[in-house]
Amino acid sequence: MKKYKILLAVSLVAIGLMTALVASINEKKDEQEKLNQVPKVDRWETKNEEFRKHYPRQFDSWKETKKSDEIHDMLKEYPELVVLWAGYGFAKDYNAPRGHFYAVEDNRNTLRTGGPVDEKTGPMPTACWTCKSPDVPRIMAEDGDMEYYTGKWSKYGSDIINPIGCVDCHNPETMELQVNRKYLDEGLKAAGEKTLAEATQQDMRSMVCAQCHVEYYFAKTPLADGKSAAVVTLPWAEGTLVEDMEKYYDNMEFKDWTHKVSKTPMLKAQHPGWEMWKTGAHGKNNVSCADCHMPYVQEGGIKYTDHNIGNPLENMDKSCMNCHRVSEKSLLANINEKRERKNELHKKAMKALAAAHLEAGKAWEVGATEEEMAPILKDIRHAQWRWDYAVASHPSFFHAPEETLRILGTALGKAGDARIKLAKVLAKHGAGDYKAPEIKDKKQAQEIIGLPFEKLIEEKMKFRNGLMQEWKKEAEKKGVYNPKSTEGVEDKTSYN
Amino acid sequence: MEKNKKIVVYGSILSFLIASALFVYTVYASNMLSYLSSDPKACINCHTMNSAYATWEKSSHKNVAGCVDCHLPVGDAVAKYKAKAIDGWNHSVAFTLNTYKNNIHISDDGASRVQANCVRCHASENATLKMNADKYHSEEVGSLENGRKCWECHKFVPHGKVRSLTSTPYNLGVKEKE
């Protein structure tokens, strides 16, 4: 009898274990089969969660970008920025980037987009939506590019509602990589670079990122009906190096704004990530953006691309270590050293530029002439453009360390030139002993440039509690937004 | 009492039969018998090994040495099956429970097996190397036994420059010729 009891117990345990094992084996086999299927989704389905049922791993990893939710107030960290951007939107509000999940929310929340009260008000044009959402190419396809680029940012509040996601990079019918924004191809053609039609799959793994992570400006384009459009344009006709774009902007006498203190016609660098990557070791060896930022992941029998786009250093085993056969620790030490080197010049350039603006402001005050100031303003314009170019493309010290230091070096040189000339002008007008005030914190810097911070917040809050809520309701009615997709998302900003 | 006894007896026999049938199915589903062979395809039952398989398949070693010729002890059947059993157990636990990293590295034991096999096949080159080393250097510095492995210099043999998930096709299954 005892023998039978043992046999029964052993058999039952064996059945349990083997069932689990067989289930695991068969699940992995099934997954492999499913991997080869391409289900068809509507061409302009922009609700990201609609893709979950077909691509659960890609969707879930994309949704992980939600975890990158920290608000890092750059103006607080580097208050000189407020002075450098006096008279321009960035002096109001500027945070380090968060995950793709927050693209639309951060665009609505930033003080830069102001507090519109209807579809015709607000400081920004529609072009400010261009990189924020898969709804943008949908609207471009529906309304035409020029109609999209006309009017105020508030015009599309209820249409552009889903954050950067599937349709931004994929054609949902085939799931192939696709660039949906035409200006990239036009820019590549102007620069004489390989165009999209010539791009390999490996090139496309960077091109889809280059739709947004590049330097661009809004070109004012007159339309037949007397209106004008602000069209996203890449300044690459002279080339894609910092000097090439500087030349391009100088040739057309373009300015993003006039500096409030120094009266300099200024350029604002966006985020020339693709251009910088190209000049570094990874770019030169055609290691694509996706290779590091979207590494392959193995889950059981499935290999898929991680869509939690972020810092590859948080995931070195899957990103760096595929190619680098050294220890993670030694690689990290190397990278940190590069960052330190960049920070040293970055901070010096920022302080020199802030002083130059304030000194130029003083020079105007004591009666400097346009003629005296012209060469100085040119130096300031070029110095700040270069400094901005080197740091606005966030991990430039990583993508292209030598190029970053070279650009920061020339920025420092030009800022120094401006200040030497300024010292002479100030002396000539009897203000030789003027010393620019030291920038202590964000609040003091905002006072120096006369920024009505409290008023901006008040307008913004009115917009967020009013019009913005209507946008969400309308979008839901139009069937392009699922409120569940943003449920539980805490409204985070630097100002409330 | 008599009734309970019967339940236990029949129950135990029935569950034994089910377990046996399930075992046969498990053997089939997991390609278990293939592990007794030396066919390199047995190694890619576990998809983790696909990149190793794909890189080896394109290498010059393909025609002369399969996985086991390098990675298992050759000549000593006891050592071979002991290594096979230990590795097999570790690998299946790691794959089933998903406890391995993206970049897998060979174990110390595995490395010394591979080294022994490099020396075994390339005996004539090694002999010359050793002769020269003995002639021109002191024993500790130049001998083959000073702890260096062949692949510290011959880095890309036979698995290529980049042997990782990135370097192999998106579809992990290595397709057999039809």
Coordinates of N, CA, C and O in Angstrom, one line a residue, chain A residues 6 13 25 34 81 83 105 124 160 165 175 197 209 240 248 262 276-277 295 311 328 382 424 465 468 488:
Chain A
I6 N 3.4 6.2 -2.6 CA 4.6 6.9 -3.1 C 4.5 7.1 -4.6 O 4.8 8.2 -5.1
V13 N 3.4 14.8 -8.8 CA 4.4 15.8 -8.8 C 5.0 15.9 -10.3 O 5.2 17.0 -10.8
I25 N 7.3 25.4 -23.1 CA 7.9 25.1 -24.4 C 6.9 25.5 -25.5 O 7.3 26.2 -26.5
K34 N 3.7 33.6 -34.2 CA 3.0 34.9 -34.2 C 3.9 36.1 -34.7 O 3.5 37.0 -35.3
L81 N 20.6 80.9 -18.1 CA 19.8 80.7 -19.3 C 18.7 81.7 -19.5 O 18.4 82.1 -20.6
V83 N 18.9 84.8 -18.8 CA 19.5 86.0 -19.4 C 19.8 85.7 -20.9 O 19.5 86.5 -21.8
E105 N 1.5 66.3 -23.6 CA 1.2 67.0 -22.3 C 2.2 68.1 -22.0 O 1.8 69.2 -21.6
M124 N 2.2 81.0 -30.2 CA 2.9 80.1 -31.1 C 2.1 79.7 -32.3 O 0.9 79.6 -32.3
I160 N -4.7 67.2 -32.1 CA -3.4 66.6 -31.8 C -3.4 66.2 -30.4 O -3.2 67.1 -29.5
G165 N 4.1 58.2 -31.0 CA 3.9 56.8 -30.9 C 4.0 56.1 -32.2 O 4.7 56.5 -33.1
M175 N 3.6 47.9 -41.2 CA 4.5 48.0 -40.0 C 5.9 48.3 -40.4 O 6.8 48.3 -39.6
A197 N 14.5 57.7 -50.3 CA 14.3 56.6 -51.3 C 15.6 55.7 -51.4 O 15.5 54.6 -51.7
C209 N 14.1 58.7 -36.5 CA 14.4 59.6 -35.3 C 14.7 61.0 -35.8 O 14.4 62.0 -35.2
T240 N 25.7 70.2 -43.1 CA 25.0 69.9 -41.8 C 26.0 70.1 -40.6 O 25.7 69.6 -39.5
Y248 N 24.2 79.5 -43.5 CA 22.8 79.5 -44.1 C 21.9 80.5 -43.4 O 21.3 81.3 -44.1
S262 N 20.7 92.8 -25.1 CA 21.8 93.2 -26.0 C 21.3 93.6 -27.4 O 22.2 94.1 -28.2
M276 N 24.8 65.8 -35.0 CA 25.9 65.5 -34.2 C 26.3 64.1 -34.2 O 27.5 63.7 -34.2
W277 N 25.4 63.2 -34.1 CA 25.6 61.7 -34.2 C 26.4 61.4 -35.4 O 27.4 60.6 -35.3
P295 N 17.4 48.8 -28.2 CA 18.1 47.6 -28.4 C 17.1 46.4 -28.5 O 16.0 46.5 -28.1
N311 N 17.7 56.5 -22.1 CA 19.1 56.5 -21.9 C 19.7 55.1 -22.0 O 19.4 54.3 -21.2
E328 N 31.3 47.0 -18.1 CA 30.4 48.1 -18.1 C 31.0 49.2 -17.3 O 30.9 50.4 -17.6
H382 N 26.9 84.5 -33.0 CA 27.6 83.3 -33.4 C 28.0 82.5 -32.1 O 27.9 81.3 -32.1
K424 N 36.2 98.0 -24.7 CA 36.7 99.2 -25.4 C 35.5 100.2 -25.5 O 35.6 101.4 -25.3
N465 N -7.2 74.9 -17.2 CA -8.5 74.5 -16.6 C -9.7 74.7 -17.5 O -10.8 74.2 -17.3
M468 N -8.2 73.8 -22.5 CA -7.5 72.5 -22.7 C -8.4 71.3 -22.3 O -8.4 70.3 -23.0
G488 N -4.6 58.6 -14.7 CA -3.7 58.5 -13.7 C -2.4 59.2 -13.9 O -1.4 59.1 -13.2

